[in-house]
Coordinates of C-alpha atoms and ligand atoms in Angstrom, one line a residue:
X1 CA -187.5 -166.9 10.5
X2 CA -188.6 -163.8 12.4
X3 CA -186.2 -161.5 14.0
X4 CA -186.1 -161.3 17.8
X5 CA -188.2 -158.4 19.2
X6 CA -186.7 -156.1 21.8
X7 CA -188.2 -153.8 24.3
X8 CA -185.8 -151.1 25.6
X9 CA -186.8 -149.7 29.0
X10 CA -185.1 -146.5 30.3
X11 CA -183.9 -146.3 26.7
X12 CA -182.1 -142.9 26.9
X13 CA -180.8 -141.9 23.5
X14 CA -180.7 -145.6 22.6
X15 CA -177.1 -146.9 23.1
X16 CA -178.3 -150.3 24.3
X17 CA -180.8 -150.8 21.5
X18 CA -178.4 -149.5 18.8
X19 CA -176.0 -152.2 19.8
X20 CA -178.7 -154.9 19.8
X21 CA -179.9 -153.9 16.4
X22 CA -176.4 -154.3 15.1
X23 CA -176.1 -157.9 16.3
X24 CA -176.6 -160.7 13.9
X25 CA -176.4 -164.5 13.6
X26 CA -177.2 -166.6 10.5
X27 CA -179.5 -163.9 9.1
X28 CA -181.3 -163.5 12.4
X29 CA -181.2 -160.2 14.1
X30 CA -183.1 -158.0 16.5
X31 CA -185.8 -155.5 15.8
X32 CA -187.0 -152.8 18.1
X33 CA -190.6 -153.3 19.3
X34 CA -190.6 -150.4 21.7
X35 CA -188.5 -148.0 23.7
X36 CA -189.8 -146.3 26.9
X37 CA -188.1 -143.1 28.0
X38 CA -189.1 -140.0 30.0
X39 CA -186.5 -137.5 28.9
X40 CA -188.0 -135.4 26.0
X41 CA -184.7 -134.9 24.2
X42 CA -183.8 -138.6 24.4
X43 CA -187.3 -139.4 23.1
X44 CA -186.7 -137.1 20.1
X45 CA -183.4 -138.9 19.5
X46 CA -185.2 -142.3 19.6
X47 CA -187.9 -141.0 17.3
X48 CA -185.4 -139.8 14.8
X49 CA -183.8 -143.2 14.6
X50 CA -186.7 -145.6 15.0
X51 CA -189.9 -143.6 14.2
X52 CA -192.6 -142.3 16.4
X53 CA -194.5 -145.6 16.6
X54 CA -191.6 -147.3 18.4
X55 CA -191.2 -144.7 21.2
X56 CA -193.3 -144.6 24.3
X57 CA -192.5 -141.3 25.9
X58 CA -193.4 -141.3 29.6
X59 CA -192.7 -142.3 33.1
X60 CA -192.3 -146.0 33.9
X61 CA -194.1 -145.4 37.2
X62 CA -197.2 -144.1 35.5
X63 CA -199.7 -147.0 35.3
X64 CA -201.2 -145.7 32.0
X65 CA -197.8 -145.8 30.4
X66 CA -197.2 -149.2 31.7
X67 CA -200.4 -150.4 30.2
X68 CA -199.4 -148.9 26.9
X69 CA -196.0 -150.7 27.0
X70 CA -197.8 -154.0 27.8
X71 CA -200.3 -153.5 25.0
X72 CA -197.7 -152.6 22.4
X73 CA -194.9 -154.9 23.4
X74 CA -196.6 -158.0 24.7
X75 CA -194.8 -160.3 22.3
X76 CA -191.2 -159.3 22.8
X77 CA -188.4 -161.8 23.1
X78 CA -186.0 -159.7 25.0
X79 CA -186.3 -156.8 27.5
X80 CA -183.2 -154.7 27.9
X81 CA -182.7 -151.8 30.2
X82 CA -180.6 -150.0 32.8
X83 CA -182.5 -147.8 35.3
X84 CA -180.8 -144.5 36.2
X85 CA -177.7 -145.2 38.1
X86 CA -176.8 -141.9 39.9
X87 CA -177.5 -143.3 43.3
X88 CA -175.6 -146.5 42.8
X89 CA -172.7 -144.9 41.1
X90 CA -169.3 -145.0 42.6
X91 CA -168.6 -141.7 41.0
X92 CA -171.8 -140.1 42.2
X93 CA -173.3 -138.5 45.4
X94 CA -173.7 -141.9 47.0
X95 CA -170.1 -141.5 48.1
X96 CA -171.0 -138.3 49.9
X97 CA -169.7 -137.9 53.4
X98 CA -172.6 -135.5 54.2
X99 CA -175.3 -137.1 56.2
X100 CA -178.1 -135.0 54.7
X101 CA -177.1 -136.0 51.2
X102 CA -177.1 -139.7 52.1
X103 CA -180.5 -139.3 53.8
X104 CA -181.9 -137.7 50.7
X105 CA -180.5 -140.5 48.5
X106 CA -182.4 -143.0 50.7
X107 CA -185.6 -141.4 49.6
X108 CA -184.6 -141.2 46.0
X109 CA -187.3 -142.9 43.9
X110 CA -184.6 -143.7 41.3
X111 CA -183.4 -146.4 43.7
X112 CA -186.7 -148.2 43.3
X113 CA -187.2 -147.6 39.6
X114 CA -185.8 -151.0 38.9
X115 CA -188.8 -152.6 40.6
X116 CA -191.0 -151.1 37.8
X117 CA -188.7 -152.7 35.3
X118 CA -189.3 -156.1 36.8
X119 CA -193.0 -155.4 37.1
X120 CA -193.1 -155.1 33.2
X121 CA -190.8 -158.2 32.9
X122 CA -193.3 -160.1 35.0
X123 CA -196.3 -159.0 32.9
X124 CA -194.6 -159.5 29.5
X125 CA -192.5 -162.5 30.3
X126 CA -189.9 -162.3 27.5
X127 CA -187.5 -165.2 27.0
X128 CA -184.5 -163.1 27.9
X129 CA -183.9 -160.1 30.2
X130 CA -180.7 -158.0 30.0
X131 CA -180.2 -155.6 32.9
X132 CA -177.3 -153.1 32.9
X133 CA -176.1 -151.0 35.8
X134 CA -173.0 -149.4 37.4
X135 CA -170.6 -151.5 39.4
X136 CA -171.6 -149.6 42.5
X137 CA -174.9 -151.4 42.5
X138 CA -173.1 -154.5 43.8
X139 CA -172.0 -152.8 46.9
X140 CA -175.1 -150.6 47.4
X141 CA -177.2 -151.8 50.3
X142 CA -181.0 -151.7 49.9
X143 CA -182.8 -149.0 51.8
X144 CA -186.0 -151.0 51.9
X145 CA -188.9 -150.3 54.3
X146 CA -189.1 -154.0 54.6
X147 CA -186.7 -154.7 57.4
X148 CA -185.9 -158.2 56.2
X149 CA -184.5 -156.6 53.0
X150 CA -182.5 -153.8 54.7
X151 CA -178.8 -154.2 54.4
X152 CA -179.0 -156.7 51.6
X153 CA -177.1 -155.7 48.5
X154 CA -179.4 -154.2 45.8
X155 CA -177.9 -156.6 43.3
X156 CA -179.0 -159.6 45.3
X157 CA -182.5 -158.3 45.4
X158 CA -182.5 -157.7 41.7
X159 CA -181.4 -161.3 41.1
X160 CA -184.0 -162.6 43.5
X161 CA -186.7 -160.6 41.8
X162 CA -185.8 -162.2 38.5
X163 CA -185.7 -165.7 40.0
X164 CA -189.1 -165.1 41.5
X165 CA -190.3 -164.4 38.0
X166 CA -189.0 -167.7 36.8
X167 CA -185.7 -166.5 35.3
X168 CA -182.3 -168.2 35.7
X169 CA -179.7 -165.5 36.4
X170 CA -176.8 -167.8 37.0
X171 CA -173.6 -167.4 34.9
X172 CA -171.6 -170.6 34.6
X173 CA -168.1 -170.6 36.1
X174 CA -165.7 -168.9 33.7
X175 CA -162.2 -170.1 33.0
X176 CA -161.0 -166.7 34.2
X177 CA -162.7 -166.7 37.6
X178 CA -163.6 -170.3 38.1
X179 CA -166.6 -169.0 40.0
X180 CA -170.3 -169.2 39.3
X181 CA -172.1 -165.9 39.7
X182 CA -175.4 -164.2 39.3
X183 CA -174.1 -161.3 37.3
X184 CA -171.2 -160.4 35.1
X185 CA -169.0 -157.3 35.2
X186 CA -168.0 -156.4 31.7
X187 CA -165.4 -153.8 30.7
X188 CA -166.4 -152.1 27.4
X189 CA -162.7 -151.9 26.4
X190 CA -162.7 -155.7 26.0
X191 CA -165.5 -155.4 23.4
X192 CA -163.8 -152.9 21.0
X193 CA -165.0 -149.8 22.7
X194 CA -162.1 -147.2 23.1
X195 CA -163.1 -146.7 26.7
X196 CA -162.7 -148.3 30.1
X197 CA -166.2 -148.7 31.4
X198 CA -167.0 -151.4 33.9
X199 CA -170.7 -152.3 34.1
X200 CA -172.8 -155.0 35.8
X201 CA -174.7 -157.0 33.3
X202 CA -177.3 -159.6 34.2
X203 CA -178.3 -161.8 31.4
X204 CA -181.3 -164.0 32.5
X205 CA -183.5 -166.4 30.6
X206 CA -186.5 -168.6 31.3
X207 CA -186.1 -171.0 28.5
X208 CA -183.8 -173.4 30.3
X209 CA -180.5 -172.7 28.6
X210 CA -177.2 -171.6 30.1
X211 CA -176.8 -167.8 30.2
X212 CA -174.2 -166.7 27.7
X213 CA -171.0 -164.8 28.5
X214 CA -170.3 -162.3 25.8
X215 CA -167.0 -163.2 24.1
X216 CA -164.2 -160.6 24.6
X217 CA -162.6 -159.4 21.4
X218 CA -159.9 -157.0 22.7
X219 CA -157.2 -156.9 25.4
X220 CA -155.2 -159.6 27.2
X221 CA -153.7 -161.6 24.3
X222 CA -156.5 -160.6 21.9
X223 CA -156.5 -157.6 19.6
X224 CA -155.1 -154.5 21.5
X225 CA -157.6 -152.3 23.2
X226 CA -158.8 -149.4 21.0
X227 CA -157.4 -146.0 22.1
X228 CA -158.6 -142.4 22.2
X229 CA -156.5 -141.8 19.1
X230 CA -158.3 -144.7 17.2
X231 CA -161.6 -143.1 18.1
X232 CA -161.1 -139.4 17.5
X233 CA -157.6 -138.9 16.2
X234 CA -158.8 -138.4 12.7
X235 CA -161.3 -135.6 13.5
X236 CA -160.8 -132.0 12.5
X237 CA -159.4 -129.7 15.2
X238 CA -161.7 -127.5 17.3
X239 CA -161.0 -124.6 19.6
X240 CA -162.7 -123.7 22.8
X241 CA -164.9 -120.5 23.3
X242 CA -163.8 -118.5 26.3
X243 CA -166.1 -117.2 29.0
X244 CA -165.8 -113.4 29.0
X245 CA -167.9 -112.9 32.1
X246 CA -167.0 -112.7 35.8
X247 CA -163.2 -112.8 35.1
X248 CA -162.2 -110.8 38.2
X249 CA -164.2 -113.2 40.4
X250 CA -162.8 -116.4 39.0
X251 CA -160.9 -118.2 41.7
X252 CA -157.1 -117.9 41.4
X253 CA -157.2 -115.4 38.6
X254 CA -154.6 -113.6 40.7
X255 CA -152.3 -116.4 39.8
X256 CA -152.9 -115.7 36.1
X257 CA -152.2 -112.0 36.7
X258 CA -149.0 -112.9 38.5
X259 CA -148.0 -115.0 35.5
X260 CA -149.7 -112.8 33.0
X261 CA -147.1 -112.9 30.1
X262 CA -146.4 -116.5 30.7
X263 CA -150.1 -117.5 30.6
X264 CA -150.7 -115.5 27.4
X265 CA -147.8 -117.2 25.8
X266 CA -148.9 -120.6 26.8
X267 CA -152.4 -119.8 25.4
X268 CA -151.0 -118.3 22.2
X269 CA -148.7 -121.3 21.5
X270 CA -151.4 -123.8 22.3
X271 CA -153.9 -122.2 19.9
X272 CA -151.3 -121.9 17.2
X273 CA -150.2 -125.5 17.6
X274 CA -153.8 -126.8 17.5
X275 CA -154.9 -125.1 14.3
X276 CA -151.7 -124.4 12.4
X277 CA -152.4 -127.1 9.8
X278 CA -156.1 -126.2 9.2
X279 CA -156.4 -123.5 6.6
X280 CA -159.9 -122.6 7.8
X281 CA -158.2 -120.8 10.7
X282 CA -155.7 -118.8 8.7
X283 CA -157.2 -115.4 9.0
X284 CA -158.4 -116.1 12.5
X285 CA -154.8 -116.9 13.5
X286 CA -153.5 -113.6 12.0
X287 CA -155.9 -111.6 14.1
X288 CA -155.3 -113.8 17.1
X289 CA -151.5 -113.5 17.1
X290 CA -151.6 -109.8 16.5
X291 CA -154.0 -109.4 19.5
X292 CA -151.9 -111.6 21.7
X293 CA -148.8 -109.5 21.0
X294 CA -150.7 -106.3 21.9
X295 CA -152.2 -107.9 25.0
X296 CA -148.9 -109.0 26.3
X297 CA -147.8 -105.3 26.4
X298 CA -150.8 -104.1 28.4
X299 CA -149.8 -102.6 31.7
X300 CA -153.2 -102.1 33.5
X301 CA -156.9 -103.0 33.4
X302 CA -155.9 -106.6 32.5
X303 CA -159.3 -108.1 33.3
X304 CA -161.1 -105.5 31.1
X305 CA -158.7 -106.1 28.3
X306 CA -159.0 -109.8 28.5
X307 CA -162.8 -109.6 28.6
X308 CA -162.8 -107.5 25.4
X309 CA -160.4 -109.9 23.8
X310 CA -162.5 -113.0 24.7
X311 CA -165.7 -111.4 23.3
X312 CA -164.1 -110.8 19.9
X313 CA -162.2 -114.1 20.0
X314 CA -165.6 -115.9 20.4
X315 CA -167.2 -113.9 17.6
X316 CA -164.3 -114.6 15.3
X317 CA -164.3 -118.3 16.2
X318 CA -168.0 -118.5 15.6
X319 CA -167.4 -117.1 12.1
X320 CA -164.9 -119.9 11.4
X321 CA -167.2 -122.5 12.9
X322 CA -170.0 -121.4 10.5
X323 CA -167.9 -122.5 7.6
X324 CA -167.4 -126.0 9.0
X325 CA -168.8 -128.6 6.6
X326 CA -166.2 -131.1 7.4
X327 CA -168.4 -133.6 9.2
X328 CA -172.0 -134.8 8.9
X329 CA -172.3 -134.0 12.6
X330 CA -170.4 -130.7 12.6
X331 CA -172.8 -129.0 15.0
X332 CA -172.1 -131.6 17.7
X333 CA -168.4 -131.3 17.0
X334 CA -167.8 -127.9 18.5
X335 CA -166.2 -127.2 21.9
X336 CA -168.1 -125.9 24.9
X337 CA -167.1 -122.6 26.5
X338 CA -164.4 -122.7 29.1
X339 CA -163.0 -120.1 31.4
X340 CA -159.4 -118.8 30.8
X341 CA -158.0 -120.3 34.1
X342 CA -159.2 -123.8 33.1
X343 CA -157.8 -123.4 29.6
X344 CA -154.4 -122.7 31.1
X345 CA -154.8 -125.7 33.4
X346 CA -155.7 -127.9 30.3
X347 CA -152.6 -126.7 28.5
X348 CA -150.2 -127.3 31.4
X349 CA -151.6 -130.7 32.4
X350 CA -149.7 -133.6 30.9
X351 CA -151.7 -136.2 28.8
X352 CA -152.6 -139.1 31.1
X353 CA -152.2 -136.9 34.2
X354 CA -154.8 -135.3 36.6
X355 CA -155.1 -132.8 39.3
X356 CA -154.5 -135.4 42.1
X357 CA -151.0 -135.7 40.6
X358 CA -150.2 -132.1 39.6
X359 CA -151.0 -130.7 43.1
X360 CA -148.9 -133.5 44.8
X361 CA -145.3 -132.4 45.4
X362 CA -144.3 -136.1 45.8
X363 CA -145.3 -136.9 42.2
X364 CA -142.2 -135.3 40.7
X365 CA -143.2 -136.3 37.1
X366 CA -146.5 -134.5 37.3
X367 CA -146.2 -131.8 40.0
X368 CA -146.3 -128.2 38.7
X369 CA -146.2 -125.2 41.0
X370 CA -148.2 -123.1 38.6
X371 CA -150.9 -125.8 38.2
X372 CA -151.0 -126.3 41.9
X373 CA -151.5 -122.6 42.5
X374 CA -154.2 -122.4 39.8
X375 CA -156.1 -125.4 41.2
X376 CA -159.4 -123.8 42.5
X377 CA -161.0 -126.6 44.5
X378 CA -160.6 -128.0 48.0
X379 CA -157.5 -130.1 48.2
X380 CA -158.8 -132.7 50.6
X381 CA -161.5 -133.9 48.1
X382 CA -162.3 -133.8 44.4
X383 CA -158.7 -134.2 43.6
X384 CA -159.3 -135.8 40.2
X385 CA -161.5 -132.9 39.1
X386 CA -159.2 -132.3 36.0
X387 CA -158.3 -135.3 34.0
X388 CA -156.4 -135.1 30.7
X389 CA -156.7 -138.2 28.5
X390 CA -153.9 -139.9 26.6
X391 CA -154.0 -140.6 22.9
X392 CA -152.6 -144.1 23.3
X393 CA -155.0 -145.6 25.9
X394 CA -158.7 -146.2 26.0
X395 CA -160.6 -143.2 27.4
X396 CA -161.7 -143.0 31.1
X397 CA -165.4 -143.7 31.5
X398 CA -167.6 -141.2 29.7
X399 CA -170.2 -139.9 32.2
X400 CA -173.5 -138.0 32.0
X401 CA -171.8 -135.5 34.3
X402 CA -170.3 -134.1 31.1
X403 CA -173.5 -132.1 30.9
X404 CA -172.4 -130.1 33.9
X405 CA -168.7 -129.8 33.1
X406 CA -166.2 -131.7 31.0
X407 CA -163.1 -131.3 33.3
X408 CA -162.5 -135.0 33.6
X409 CA -162.5 -135.2 29.8
X410 CA -159.7 -133.0 28.6
X411 CA -158.6 -133.6 25.1
X412 CA -155.0 -135.1 24.9
X413 CA -153.8 -132.3 22.6
X414 CA -156.3 -129.5 22.1
X415 CA -156.9 -127.0 24.9
X416 CA -160.5 -128.0 25.6
X417 CA -162.7 -130.9 26.7
X418 CA -164.4 -133.4 24.5
X419 CA -167.1 -132.3 22.1
X420 CA -170.3 -134.3 22.2
X421 CA -169.3 -135.9 18.9
X422 CA -166.0 -137.1 20.3
X423 CA -167.7 -138.4 23.4
X424 CA -170.2 -140.3 21.2
X425 CA -167.4 -141.9 19.1
X426 CA -165.6 -142.9 22.4
X427 CA -168.9 -144.5 23.4
X428 CA -168.7 -146.4 20.1
X429 CA -171.8 -144.8 18.6
X430 CA -171.7 -145.0 14.8
X431 CA -170.2 -141.9 13.2
X432 CA -173.4 -140.8 11.6
X433 CA -175.5 -141.2 14.8
X434 CA -177.1 -137.9 15.8
X435 CA -178.6 -136.9 19.2
X436 CA -181.4 -134.4 19.6
X437 CA -181.4 -131.5 22.0
X438 CA -178.7 -128.9 22.9
X439 CA -175.2 -129.6 23.9
X440 CA -175.9 -130.6 27.5
X441 CA -178.8 -132.9 26.5
X442 CA -176.5 -134.6 24.1
X443 CA -173.7 -135.1 26.7
X444 CA -176.4 -136.5 29.0
X445 CA -177.7 -139.1 26.5
X446 CA -174.1 -140.0 25.4
X447 CA -172.8 -140.3 29.0
X448 CA -175.7 -142.4 30.1
X449 CA -175.6 -144.9 27.2
X450 CA -174.6 -148.5 27.2
X451 CA -171.8 -148.4 24.6
X452 CA -173.4 -149.9 21.4
X453 CA -170.3 -152.1 20.7
X454 CA -170.6 -153.7 24.0
X455 CA -174.4 -154.0 23.7
X456 CA -173.8 -155.7 20.3
X457 CA -171.5 -158.3 21.9
X458 CA -174.3 -159.0 24.4
X459 CA -176.9 -159.3 21.7
X460 CA -174.6 -161.6 19.7
X461 CA -174.0 -163.8 22.7
X462 CA -177.7 -164.4 23.1
X463 CA -178.1 -165.2 19.4
X464 CA -175.1 -167.6 19.6
X465 CA -176.5 -169.3 22.7
X466 CA -179.8 -169.8 21.0
X467 CA -178.1 -171.2 17.9
X468 CA -175.9 -173.6 19.9
X469 CA -178.8 -174.9 21.9
X470 CA -180.8 -175.5 18.7
X471 CA -183.5 -173.4 20.3
X472 CA -186.1 -172.3 17.9
X473 CA -185.4 -168.7 17.4
X474 CA -189.1 -168.0 17.2
X475 CA -189.2 -168.2 20.9
X476 CA -192.2 -166.0 21.5
X477 CA -194.3 -168.2 19.3
X478 CA -193.1 -171.6 20.7
X479 CA -192.6 -170.8 24.3
X480 CA -195.5 -170.6 26.8
X481 CA -195.6 -167.1 28.4
X482 CA -197.7 -167.7 31.4
Ligands
LIG501 C1 -178.8 -144.9 32.4 S1 -179.9 -144.1 31.3 C2 -180.2 -145.4 30.2 C3 -179.4 -145.3 28.9 C4 -179.7 -146.2 27.9 N1 -179.8 -147.6 28.4 C5 -178.8 -146.2 26.7 O1 -178.1 -147.1 26.5 O2 -178.7 -145.2 26.0 C6 -181.4 -144.1 32.3 C7 -182.5 -143.5 31.5 O3 -183.7 -143.6 32.3 C8 -184.5 -142.5 32.1 N2 -185.6 -142.5 33.2 C9 -185.4 -142.0 34.4 N3 -186.5 -142.1 35.2 C10 -187.4 -142.6 34.3 C11 -188.8 -143.0 34.5 N4 -189.4 -142.8 35.7 N5 -189.4 -143.5 33.5 C12 -188.8 -143.7 32.3 N6 -187.5 -143.4 32.1 C13 -186.8 -142.9 33.1 C14 -183.6 -141.4 32.1 O4 -184.1 -140.2 31.4 C15 -182.4 -142.0 31.4 O5 -182.4 -141.6 30.0

């Protein structure tokens, strides 16, 4: 029997398709027919994993690209995809209190990108469609020029579009909710992903079977949720580079100066604690400890002294990093650069805590005067700017925002934020999966991805449903498309 052919739209670095390609039932699995993506780095990632002939690099709104997709993928069984979610995201600018930002979002073409997805679904008519998006999509109201659609939730319009195309979107009542619904909200932690990530999933079909509900494997009486430690606890340690520039202008550096010796000691102890068991850092540590001792006796020109120190520290660290051959993906397992104030904040924050707590005097467990004084952002918003993860829980949701900064992703033990490699393992990418592009492009692809393990569960649920319904798996040959 043939495998089921998949078309991945808005494919990113390929999290969704990677999971589908891992799914299997009775020797039937999926094969990638095509992946459409506009981001050049993500396209290179897709090419390196699937070959050039599978990747259609371009804009879904471009009629020529659409034609190409239809020509190359007219016989697919499943279309999967998740249009960009920034404007639906509960974490994103859609929450902005600023009117001009909200107005801008209304004009954002990303809101309407999903209609191009359905345009292709309508032309190709696969047996199954799997649509993924952020939970915020359920509360997002449509900003349609068609007044009858205004104020309708985007998710309802999405389901209606699918129904108009002949798809059943309904999910049968679950034992848990007892309710019928048009979409499911899955939490990736329940599918063996070491991360809390709630996402809307619509599984729709036009072959007359009940839409499957992917079976949870973890949590709530099943196997325990996987933790950050399960995902990255085994990795070799890494140190942050330190930004040597603009030190005098960094907000709240006066607090560091007021606590100069204490800050240096915190830093020295944290670095020693992190790398003390890794012999690769032996000679680095000797130099580092000597310099820290000298620096702590400095009486003037502190900022200049720190700048010189950070410059040499970075060079020495780079020398050590060049010797790393400890992982196949060593280059994506190096830390980004942080400023010294943030590093002190990382060190002082307790695992599992965040800035909303450490600036709050009422939270006795977490409050710290020094941390509160160091906190550089407005206190009436962005309170959870810094989040330190715990070893013994699933990670908080990995976001594409990591390409801008990683402050919500502070490592539980090491004074830095997650490396791209750590973020990819937390997203459940296979350990030997590589991403093209620089560090930020990698964070973007990783943060955007559907966790492969969750995608695999969705893929398996469809294969199981076909099996249970005795549906001929060669759907695209036996089922009328038009
Ligand atoms: C949420 S990500 C999808 C991630 C992907 N499903 C995965 O699992 O890795 C959305 C993707 O849509 C891409 N995209 C945005 N606008 C696009 C357009 N007009 N045409 C094609 N792709 C687009 C973005 O570059 C981004 O990679």
